[in-house]
PDB file of C-alpha atoms in Angstrom:
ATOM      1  CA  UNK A  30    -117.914   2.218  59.406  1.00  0.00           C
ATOM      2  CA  UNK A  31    -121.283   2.996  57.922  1.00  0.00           C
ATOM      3  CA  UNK A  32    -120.228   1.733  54.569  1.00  0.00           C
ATOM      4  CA  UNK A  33    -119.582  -1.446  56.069  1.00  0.00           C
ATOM      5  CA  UNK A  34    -122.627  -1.666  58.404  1.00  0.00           C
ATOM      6  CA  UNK A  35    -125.043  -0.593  55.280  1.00  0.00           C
ATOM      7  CA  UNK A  36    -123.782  -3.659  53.663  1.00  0.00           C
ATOM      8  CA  UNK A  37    -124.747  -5.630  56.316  1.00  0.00           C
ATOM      9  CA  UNK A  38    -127.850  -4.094  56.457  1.00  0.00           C
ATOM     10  CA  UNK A  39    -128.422  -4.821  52.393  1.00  0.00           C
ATOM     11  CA  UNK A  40    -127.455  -8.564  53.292  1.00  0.00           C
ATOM     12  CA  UNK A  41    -130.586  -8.821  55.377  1.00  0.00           C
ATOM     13  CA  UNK A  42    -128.341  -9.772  58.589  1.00  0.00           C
ATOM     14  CA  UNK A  43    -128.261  -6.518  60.419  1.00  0.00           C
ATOM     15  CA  UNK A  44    -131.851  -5.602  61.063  1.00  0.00           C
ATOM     16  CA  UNK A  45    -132.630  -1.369  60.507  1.00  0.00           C
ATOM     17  CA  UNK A  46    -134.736  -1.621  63.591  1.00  0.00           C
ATOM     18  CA  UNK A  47    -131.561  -1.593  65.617  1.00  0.00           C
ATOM     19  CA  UNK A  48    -130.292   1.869  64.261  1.00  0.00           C
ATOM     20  CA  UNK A  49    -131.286   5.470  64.263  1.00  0.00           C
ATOM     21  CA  UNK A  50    -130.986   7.618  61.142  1.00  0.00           C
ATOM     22  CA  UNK A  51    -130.027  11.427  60.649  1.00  0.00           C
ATOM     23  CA  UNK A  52    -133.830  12.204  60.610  1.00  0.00           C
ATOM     24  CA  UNK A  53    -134.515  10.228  63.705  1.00  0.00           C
ATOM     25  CA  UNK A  54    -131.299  12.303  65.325  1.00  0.00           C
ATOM     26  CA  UNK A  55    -129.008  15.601  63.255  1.00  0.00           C
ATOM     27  CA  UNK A  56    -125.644  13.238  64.863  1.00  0.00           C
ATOM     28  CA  UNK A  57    -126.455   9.717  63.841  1.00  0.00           C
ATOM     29  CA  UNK A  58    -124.056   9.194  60.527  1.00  0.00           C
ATOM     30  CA  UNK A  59    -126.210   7.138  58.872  1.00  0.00           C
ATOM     31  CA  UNK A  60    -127.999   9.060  55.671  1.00  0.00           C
ATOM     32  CA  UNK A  61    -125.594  11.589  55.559  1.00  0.00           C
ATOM     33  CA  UNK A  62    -123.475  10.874  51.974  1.00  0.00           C
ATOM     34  CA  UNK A  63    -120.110  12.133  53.033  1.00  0.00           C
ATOM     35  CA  UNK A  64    -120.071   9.996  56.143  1.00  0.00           C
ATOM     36  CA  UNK A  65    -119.401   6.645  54.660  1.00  0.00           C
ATOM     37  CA  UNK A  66    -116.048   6.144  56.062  1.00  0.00           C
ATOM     38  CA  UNK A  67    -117.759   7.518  59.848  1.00  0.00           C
ATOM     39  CA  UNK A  68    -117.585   4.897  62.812  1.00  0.00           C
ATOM     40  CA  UNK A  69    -121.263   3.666  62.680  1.00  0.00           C
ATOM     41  CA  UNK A  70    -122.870   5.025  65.588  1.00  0.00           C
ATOM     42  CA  UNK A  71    -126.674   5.184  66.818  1.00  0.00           C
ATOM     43  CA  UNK A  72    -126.654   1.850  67.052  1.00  0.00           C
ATOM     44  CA  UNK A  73    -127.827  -0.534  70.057  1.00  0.00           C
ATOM     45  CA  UNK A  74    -126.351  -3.533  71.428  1.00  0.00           C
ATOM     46  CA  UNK A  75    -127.917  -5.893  69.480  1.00  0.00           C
ATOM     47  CA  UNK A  76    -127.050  -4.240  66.005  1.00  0.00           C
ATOM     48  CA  UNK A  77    -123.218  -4.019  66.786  1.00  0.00           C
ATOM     49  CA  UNK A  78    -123.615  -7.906  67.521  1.00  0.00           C
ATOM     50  CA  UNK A  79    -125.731  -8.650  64.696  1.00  0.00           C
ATOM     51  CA  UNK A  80    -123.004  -6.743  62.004  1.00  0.00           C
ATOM     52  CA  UNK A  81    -120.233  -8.449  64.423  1.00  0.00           C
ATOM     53  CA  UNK A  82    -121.691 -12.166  63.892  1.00  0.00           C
ATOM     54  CA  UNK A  83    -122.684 -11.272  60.041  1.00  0.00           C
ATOM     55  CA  UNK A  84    -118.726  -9.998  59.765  1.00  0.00           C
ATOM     56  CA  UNK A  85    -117.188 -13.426  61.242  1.00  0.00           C
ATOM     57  CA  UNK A  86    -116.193 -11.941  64.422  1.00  0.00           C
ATOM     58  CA  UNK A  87    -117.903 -10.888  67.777  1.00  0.00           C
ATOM     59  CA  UNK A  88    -118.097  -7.750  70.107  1.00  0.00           C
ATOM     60  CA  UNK A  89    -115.212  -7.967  72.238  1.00  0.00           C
ATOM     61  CA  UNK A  90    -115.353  -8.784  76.292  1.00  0.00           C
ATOM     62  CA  UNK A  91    -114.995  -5.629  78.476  1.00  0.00           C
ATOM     63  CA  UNK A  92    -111.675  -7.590  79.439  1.00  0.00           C
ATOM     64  CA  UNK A  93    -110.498  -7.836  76.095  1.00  0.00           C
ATOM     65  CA  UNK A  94    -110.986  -4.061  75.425  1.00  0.00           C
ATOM     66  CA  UNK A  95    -109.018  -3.348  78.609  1.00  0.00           C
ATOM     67  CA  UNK A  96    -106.337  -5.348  78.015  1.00  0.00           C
ATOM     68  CA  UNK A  97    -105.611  -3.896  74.353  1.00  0.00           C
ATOM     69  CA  UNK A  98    -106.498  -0.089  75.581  1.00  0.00           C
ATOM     70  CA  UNK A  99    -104.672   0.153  78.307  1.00  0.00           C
ATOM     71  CA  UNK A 100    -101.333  -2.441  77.340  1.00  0.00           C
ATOM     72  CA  UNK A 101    -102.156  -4.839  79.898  1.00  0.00           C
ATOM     73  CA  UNK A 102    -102.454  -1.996  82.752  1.00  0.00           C
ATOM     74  CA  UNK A 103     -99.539   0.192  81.791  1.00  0.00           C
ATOM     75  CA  UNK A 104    -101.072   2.815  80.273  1.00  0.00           C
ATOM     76  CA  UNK A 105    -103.398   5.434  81.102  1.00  0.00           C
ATOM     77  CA  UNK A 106    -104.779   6.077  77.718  1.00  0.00           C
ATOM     78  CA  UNK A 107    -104.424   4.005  74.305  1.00  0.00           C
ATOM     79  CA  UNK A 108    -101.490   6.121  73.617  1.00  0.00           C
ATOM     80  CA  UNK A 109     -99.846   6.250  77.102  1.00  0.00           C
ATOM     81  CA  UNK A 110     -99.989   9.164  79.841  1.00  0.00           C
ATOM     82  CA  UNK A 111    -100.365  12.443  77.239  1.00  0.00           C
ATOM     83  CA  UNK A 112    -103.615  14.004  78.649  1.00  0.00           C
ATOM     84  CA  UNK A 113    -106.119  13.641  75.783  1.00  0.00           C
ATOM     85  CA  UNK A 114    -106.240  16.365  72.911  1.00  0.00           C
ATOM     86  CA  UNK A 115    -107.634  16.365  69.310  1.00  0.00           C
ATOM     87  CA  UNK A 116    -104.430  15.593  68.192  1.00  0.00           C
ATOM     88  CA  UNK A 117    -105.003  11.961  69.434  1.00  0.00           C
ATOM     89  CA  UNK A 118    -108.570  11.866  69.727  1.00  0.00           C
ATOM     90  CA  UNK A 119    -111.808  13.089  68.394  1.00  0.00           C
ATOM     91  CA  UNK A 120    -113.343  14.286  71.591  1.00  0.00           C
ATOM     92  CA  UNK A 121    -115.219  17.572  72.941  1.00  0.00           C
ATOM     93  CA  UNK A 122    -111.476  19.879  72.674  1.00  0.00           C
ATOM     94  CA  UNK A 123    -112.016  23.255  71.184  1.00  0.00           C
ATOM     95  CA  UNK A 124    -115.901  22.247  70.826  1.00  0.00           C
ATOM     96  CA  UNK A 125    -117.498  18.866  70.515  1.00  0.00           C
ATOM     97  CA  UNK A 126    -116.125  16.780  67.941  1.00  0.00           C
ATOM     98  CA  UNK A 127    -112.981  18.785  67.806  1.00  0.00           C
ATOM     99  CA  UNK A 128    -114.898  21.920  67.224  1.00  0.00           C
ATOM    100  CA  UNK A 129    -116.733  19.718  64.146  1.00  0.00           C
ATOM    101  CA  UNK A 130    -119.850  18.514  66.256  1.00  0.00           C
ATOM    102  CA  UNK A 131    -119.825  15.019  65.098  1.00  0.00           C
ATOM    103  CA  UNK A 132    -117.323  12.173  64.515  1.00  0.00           C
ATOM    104  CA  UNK A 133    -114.769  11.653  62.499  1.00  0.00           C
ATOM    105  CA  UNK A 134    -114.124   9.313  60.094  1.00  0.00           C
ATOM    106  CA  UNK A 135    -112.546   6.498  60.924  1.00  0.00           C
ATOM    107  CA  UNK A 136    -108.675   6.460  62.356  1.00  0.00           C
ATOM    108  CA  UNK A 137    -108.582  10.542  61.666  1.00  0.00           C
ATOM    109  CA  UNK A 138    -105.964  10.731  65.109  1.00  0.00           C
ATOM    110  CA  UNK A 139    -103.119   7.941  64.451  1.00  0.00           C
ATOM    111  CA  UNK A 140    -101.364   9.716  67.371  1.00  0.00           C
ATOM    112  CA  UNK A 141    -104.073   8.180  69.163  1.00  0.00           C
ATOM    113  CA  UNK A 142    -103.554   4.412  68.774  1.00  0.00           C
ATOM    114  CA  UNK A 143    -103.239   1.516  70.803  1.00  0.00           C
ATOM    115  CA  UNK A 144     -99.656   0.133  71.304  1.00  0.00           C
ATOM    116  CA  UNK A 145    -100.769  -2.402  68.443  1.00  0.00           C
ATOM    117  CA  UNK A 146    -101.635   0.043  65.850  1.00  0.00           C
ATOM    118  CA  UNK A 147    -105.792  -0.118  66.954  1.00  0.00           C
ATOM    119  CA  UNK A 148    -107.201   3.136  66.156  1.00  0.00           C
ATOM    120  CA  UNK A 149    -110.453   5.311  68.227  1.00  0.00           C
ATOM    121  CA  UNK A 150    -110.112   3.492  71.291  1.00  0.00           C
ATOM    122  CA  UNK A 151    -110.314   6.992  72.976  1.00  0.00           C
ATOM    123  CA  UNK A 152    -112.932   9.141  72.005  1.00  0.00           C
ATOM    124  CA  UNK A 153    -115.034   8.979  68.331  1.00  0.00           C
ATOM    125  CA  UNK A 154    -118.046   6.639  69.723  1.00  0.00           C
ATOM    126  CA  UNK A 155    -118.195   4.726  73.100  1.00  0.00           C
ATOM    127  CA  UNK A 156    -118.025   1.327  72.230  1.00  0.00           C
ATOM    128  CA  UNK A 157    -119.950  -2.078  73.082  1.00  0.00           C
ATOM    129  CA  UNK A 158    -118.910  -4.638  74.845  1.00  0.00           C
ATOM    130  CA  UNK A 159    -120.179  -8.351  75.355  1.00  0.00           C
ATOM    131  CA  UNK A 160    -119.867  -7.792  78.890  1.00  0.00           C
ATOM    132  CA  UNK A 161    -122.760  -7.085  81.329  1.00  0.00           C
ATOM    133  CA  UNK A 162    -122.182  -3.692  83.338  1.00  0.00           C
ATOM    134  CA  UNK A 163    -124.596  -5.123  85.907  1.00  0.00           C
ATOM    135  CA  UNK A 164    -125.537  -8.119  88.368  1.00  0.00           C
ATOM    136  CA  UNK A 165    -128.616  -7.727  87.327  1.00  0.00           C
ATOM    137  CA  UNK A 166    -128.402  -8.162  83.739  1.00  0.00           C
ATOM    138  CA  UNK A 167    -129.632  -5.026  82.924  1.00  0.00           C
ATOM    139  CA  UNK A 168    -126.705  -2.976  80.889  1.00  0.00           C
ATOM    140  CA  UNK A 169    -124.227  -3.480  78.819  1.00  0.00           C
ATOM    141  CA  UNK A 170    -120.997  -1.713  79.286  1.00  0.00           C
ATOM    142  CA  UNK A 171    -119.257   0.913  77.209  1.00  0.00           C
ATOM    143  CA  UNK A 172    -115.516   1.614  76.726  1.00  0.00           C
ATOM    144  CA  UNK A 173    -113.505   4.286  75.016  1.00  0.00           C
ATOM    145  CA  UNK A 174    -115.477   7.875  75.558  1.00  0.00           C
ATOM    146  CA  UNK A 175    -116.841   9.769  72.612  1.00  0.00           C
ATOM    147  CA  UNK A 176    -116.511  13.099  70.634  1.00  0.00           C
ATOM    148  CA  UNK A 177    -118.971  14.629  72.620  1.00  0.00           C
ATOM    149  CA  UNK A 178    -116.615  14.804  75.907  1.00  0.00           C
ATOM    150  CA  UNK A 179    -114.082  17.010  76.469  1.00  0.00           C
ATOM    151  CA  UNK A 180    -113.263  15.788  80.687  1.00  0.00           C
ATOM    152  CA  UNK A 181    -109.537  13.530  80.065  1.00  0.00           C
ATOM    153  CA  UNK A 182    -111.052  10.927  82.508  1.00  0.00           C
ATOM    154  CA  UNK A 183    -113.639  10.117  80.519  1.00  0.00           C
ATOM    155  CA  UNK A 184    -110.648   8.780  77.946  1.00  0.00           C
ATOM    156  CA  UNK A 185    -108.727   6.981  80.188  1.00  0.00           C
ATOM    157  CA  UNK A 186    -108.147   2.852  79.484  1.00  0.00           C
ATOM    158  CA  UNK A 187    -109.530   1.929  82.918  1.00  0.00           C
ATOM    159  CA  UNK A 188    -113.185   3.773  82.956  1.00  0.00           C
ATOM    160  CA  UNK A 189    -115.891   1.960  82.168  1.00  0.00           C
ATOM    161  CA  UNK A 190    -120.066   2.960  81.679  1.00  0.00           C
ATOM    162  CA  UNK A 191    -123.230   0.940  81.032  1.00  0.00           C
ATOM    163  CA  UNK A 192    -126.111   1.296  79.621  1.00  0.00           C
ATOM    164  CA  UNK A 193    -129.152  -0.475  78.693  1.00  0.00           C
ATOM    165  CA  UNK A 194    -128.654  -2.673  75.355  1.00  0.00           C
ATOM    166  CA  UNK A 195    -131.320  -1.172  73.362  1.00  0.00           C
ATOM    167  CA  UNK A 196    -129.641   2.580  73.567  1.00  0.00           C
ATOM    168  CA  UNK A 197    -129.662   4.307  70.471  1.00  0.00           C
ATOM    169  CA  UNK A 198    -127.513   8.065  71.007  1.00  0.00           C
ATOM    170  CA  UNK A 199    -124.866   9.189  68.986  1.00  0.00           C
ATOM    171  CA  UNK A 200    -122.062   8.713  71.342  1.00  0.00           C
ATOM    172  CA  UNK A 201    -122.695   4.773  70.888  1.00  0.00           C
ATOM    173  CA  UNK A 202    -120.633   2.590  68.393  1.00  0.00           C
ATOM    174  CA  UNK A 203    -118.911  -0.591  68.291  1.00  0.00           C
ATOM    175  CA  UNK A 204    -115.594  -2.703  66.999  1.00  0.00           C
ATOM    176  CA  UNK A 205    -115.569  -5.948  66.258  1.00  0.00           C
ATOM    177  CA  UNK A 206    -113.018  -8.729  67.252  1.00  0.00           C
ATOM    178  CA  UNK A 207    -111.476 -11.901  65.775  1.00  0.00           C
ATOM    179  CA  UNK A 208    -110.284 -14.792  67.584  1.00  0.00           C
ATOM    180  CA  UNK A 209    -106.957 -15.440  66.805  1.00  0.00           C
ATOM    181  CA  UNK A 210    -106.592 -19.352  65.636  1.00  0.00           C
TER     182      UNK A 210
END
Protein backbone atom coordinates (compact mmCIF):
# COMPACT_ATOMS: atom_id res chain seq x y z
CA UNK A 1 0.00 0.00 0.00
CA UNK A 2 1.23 3.55 0.09
CA UNK A 3 1.19 3.60 3.83
CA UNK A 4 3.49 0.86 3.80
CA UNK A 5 5.78 2.00 0.93
CA UNK A 6 6.01 5.71 2.65
CA UNK A 7 7.47 3.94 5.53
CA UNK A 8 9.93 2.51 3.59
CA UNK A 9 10.61 5.53 2.04
CA UNK A 10 11.03 7.37 5.76
CA UNK A 11 13.51 4.38 6.55
CA UNK A 12 15.85 5.67 3.90
CA UNK A 13 15.64 2.12 2.01
CA UNK A 14 13.25 2.89 -0.75
CA UNK A 15 14.76 5.75 -2.67
CA UNK A 16 11.82 8.70 -3.89
CA UNK A 17 13.67 8.80 -7.15
CA UNK A 18 11.98 5.56 -8.06
CA UNK A 19 8.32 6.94 -7.72
CA UNK A 20 6.07 9.49 -9.27
CA UNK A 21 3.82 11.71 -7.17
CA UNK A 22 0.18 13.12 -7.80
CA UNK A 23 1.85 16.37 -9.12
CA UNK A 24 4.19 14.53 -11.37
CA UNK A 25 0.82 12.47 -12.64
CA UNK A 26 -3.41 13.32 -11.31
CA UNK A 27 -3.38 8.92 -10.95
CA UNK A 28 -0.24 8.20 -9.03
CA UNK A 29 -1.67 7.60 -5.21
CA UNK A 30 1.05 8.90 -3.62
CA UNK A 31 0.22 12.59 -1.95
CA UNK A 32 -3.24 12.12 -2.06
CA UNK A 33 -4.38 11.74 1.99
CA UNK A 34 -7.28 9.40 1.55
CA UNK A 35 -5.24 6.94 -0.45
CA UNK A 36 -3.17 5.41 2.24
CA UNK A 37 -4.63 2.04 2.12
CA UNK A 38 -4.22 2.35 -2.22
CA UNK A 39 -1.90 -0.39 -3.89
CA UNK A 40 1.27 1.80 -4.38
CA UNK A 41 1.52 2.41 -7.91
CA UNK A 42 3.83 4.79 -10.14
CA UNK A 43 6.48 3.00 -9.17
CA UNK A 44 9.43 1.36 -11.33
CA UNK A 45 11.07 -1.84 -11.08
CA UNK A 46 13.64 -1.01 -8.95
CA UNK A 47 11.40 0.69 -6.19
CA UNK A 48 9.01 -2.40 -5.88
CA UNK A 49 12.41 -4.38 -5.27
CA UNK A 50 13.92 -1.94 -3.09
CA UNK A 51 10.45 -1.84 -0.59
CA UNK A 52 10.42 -5.82 -1.36
CA UNK A 53 14.17 -6.37 0.01
CA UNK A 54 13.59 -3.49 2.85
CA UNK A 55 10.17 -5.69 3.77
CA UNK A 56 12.13 -9.20 4.10
CA UNK A 57 10.74 -10.59 1.02
CA UNK A 58 11.35 -10.25 -2.83
CA UNK A 59 9.27 -9.54 -6.07
CA UNK A 60 7.96 -12.74 -7.07
CA UNK A 61 9.19 -14.81 -10.44
CA UNK A 62 6.75 -14.45 -13.40
CA UNK A 63 6.41 -18.33 -12.62
CA UNK A 64 5.49 -17.87 -9.22
CA UNK A 65 2.72 -15.32 -10.09
CA UNK A 66 1.36 -17.82 -12.62
CA UNK A 67 1.25 -20.57 -10.63
CA UNK A 68 -0.77 -18.78 -7.67
CA UNK A 69 -3.09 -16.74 -10.36
CA UNK A 70 -4.05 -19.18 -12.36
CA UNK A 71 -4.13 -22.55 -9.63
CA UNK A 72 -1.44 -24.26 -11.30
CA UNK A 73 -3.15 -23.85 -14.93
CA UNK A 74 -6.75 -24.51 -14.02
CA UNK A 75 -8.08 -21.38 -14.03
CA UNK A 76 -8.65 -18.69 -16.35
CA UNK A 77 -8.74 -15.86 -13.96
CA UNK A 78 -7.73 -15.68 -10.08
CA UNK A 79 -11.25 -16.50 -9.38
CA UNK A 80 -11.92 -19.19 -12.07
CA UNK A 81 -13.80 -18.81 -15.58
CA UNK A 82 -16.47 -15.75 -14.53
CA UNK A 83 -15.58 -13.16 -17.26
CA UNK A 84 -14.13 -10.22 -15.29
CA UNK A 85 -16.56 -7.50 -13.72
CA UNK A 86 -16.15 -4.89 -10.91
CA UNK A 87 -17.61 -7.18 -8.73
CA UNK A 88 -14.25 -9.12 -8.72
CA UNK A 89 -11.99 -6.63 -9.96
CA UNK A 90 -11.17 -3.02 -10.12
CA UNK A 91 -10.80 -2.67 -13.83
CA UNK A 92 -12.10 -0.21 -16.73
CA UNK A 93 -16.21 -1.73 -16.24
CA UNK A 94 -18.73 1.02 -16.26
CA UNK A 95 -15.63 3.57 -16.69
CA UNK A 96 -12.04 3.20 -15.67
CA UNK A 97 -11.54 2.25 -12.25
CA UNK A 98 -15.03 0.97 -11.94
CA UNK A 99 -16.42 4.23 -13.08
CA UNK A 100 -13.95 5.84 -10.07
CA UNK A 101 -10.86 6.64 -12.42
CA UNK A 102 -8.26 5.37 -10.14
CA UNK A 103 -7.59 2.33 -7.90
CA UNK A 104 -8.96 1.04 -5.20
CA UNK A 105 -7.80 0.44 -2.05
CA UNK A 106 -6.43 -2.52 -1.34
CA UNK A 107 -8.55 -6.05 -1.51
CA UNK A 108 -11.91 -3.77 -2.31
CA UNK A 109 -13.22 -7.13 -4.70
CA UNK A 110 -12.81 -10.37 -2.32
CA UNK A 111 -14.92 -12.06 -5.05
CA UNK A 112 -11.86 -11.60 -6.88
CA UNK A 113 -9.24 -13.71 -5.05
CA UNK A 114 -6.90 -16.28 -5.75
CA UNK A 115 -7.91 -19.87 -4.69
CA UNK A 116 -5.58 -19.06 -1.56
CA UNK A 117 -7.31 -16.06 -0.35
CA UNK A 118 -4.54 -13.52 -2.46
CA UNK A 119 -6.36 -10.48 -3.30
CA UNK A 120 -5.86 -7.87 -6.84
CA UNK A 121 -4.26 -10.37 -8.83
CA UNK A 122 -6.70 -9.20 -11.63
CA UNK A 123 -6.94 -5.74 -12.26
CA UNK A 124 -5.99 -2.65 -9.53
CA UNK A 125 -2.16 -2.19 -10.80
CA UNK A 126 -0.15 -4.51 -13.17
CA UNK A 127 2.32 -5.97 -11.15
CA UNK A 128 6.27 -6.61 -11.25
CA UNK A 129 7.88 -9.44 -11.62
CA UNK A 130 11.64 -10.58 -11.12
CA UNK A 131 11.44 -12.08 -14.38
CA UNK A 132 12.92 -10.63 -17.63
CA UNK A 133 10.13 -10.24 -20.45
CA UNK A 134 13.03 -10.28 -22.92
CA UNK A 135 16.26 -12.15 -24.32
CA UNK A 136 17.68 -9.20 -24.41
CA UNK A 137 17.45 -8.02 -21.00
CA UNK A 138 15.62 -5.17 -21.73
CA UNK A 139 12.00 -5.43 -19.81
CA UNK A 140 10.65 -6.63 -17.08
CA UNK A 141 7.37 -8.36 -17.21
CA UNK A 142 4.00 -7.43 -15.79
CA UNK A 143 1.13 -9.66 -14.54
CA UNK A 144 -2.40 -9.07 -13.39
CA UNK A 145 -3.97 -6.03 -15.70
CA UNK A 146 -5.01 -2.78 -14.14
CA UNK A 147 -8.07 -0.49 -13.46
CA UNK A 148 -7.56 1.25 -16.47
CA UNK A 149 -8.71 -1.86 -18.79
CA UNK A 150 -11.91 -2.88 -19.35
CA UNK A 151 -10.93 -5.95 -22.44
CA UNK A 152 -11.47 -9.59 -20.03
CA UNK A 153 -8.21 -10.84 -21.72
CA UNK A 154 -6.25 -8.44 -20.40
CA UNK A 155 -7.31 -10.22 -16.78
CA UNK A 156 -6.77 -13.54 -17.60
CA UNK A 157 -3.95 -15.74 -15.35
CA UNK A 158 -1.97 -16.67 -18.48
CA UNK A 159 -1.22 -13.03 -20.20
CA UNK A 160 1.74 -11.58 -19.62
CA UNK A 161 3.41 -7.75 -20.73
CA UNK A 162 6.83 -6.12 -20.33
CA UNK A 163 8.11 -3.18 -20.02
CA UNK A 164 11.23 -1.39 -19.43
CA UNK A 165 12.26 -1.41 -15.54
CA UNK A 166 12.44 2.21 -15.05
CA UNK A 167 8.49 2.75 -16.08
CA UNK A 168 6.77 4.98 -13.94
CA UNK A 169 2.57 5.03 -15.13
CA UNK A 170 -0.15 4.50 -12.98
CA UNK A 171 -1.18 1.14 -14.11
CA UNK A 172 2.25 -0.16 -12.49
CA UNK A 173 2.43 -1.71 -8.91
CA UNK A 174 3.89 -4.55 -7.21
CA UNK A 175 3.41 -7.52 -4.37
CA UNK A 176 5.86 -8.84 -2.56
CA UNK A 177 6.64 -12.58 -1.73
CA UNK A 178 8.04 -14.68 1.14
CA UNK A 179 9.82 -17.81 0.89
CA UNK A 180 8.23 -20.28 2.76
CA UNK A 181 10.96 -22.00 5.29
Amino acid sequence: TVAQYRACVEAGKCESKHHKTKSDQEYCNWGYSDRDGHPMNCVDWYGADQFCEWAGGRLPTEQEWEAEAGAGGSREYPWGSEKPSCSRCVMGDGGKGCGKERTWPVCSKRRGDSVSGLCDMAGNVWEWTSSWYDTKKESRVLRGGSWYYGSPEVFRASLRAGSTPGSRTSLFGFRCVVSSR
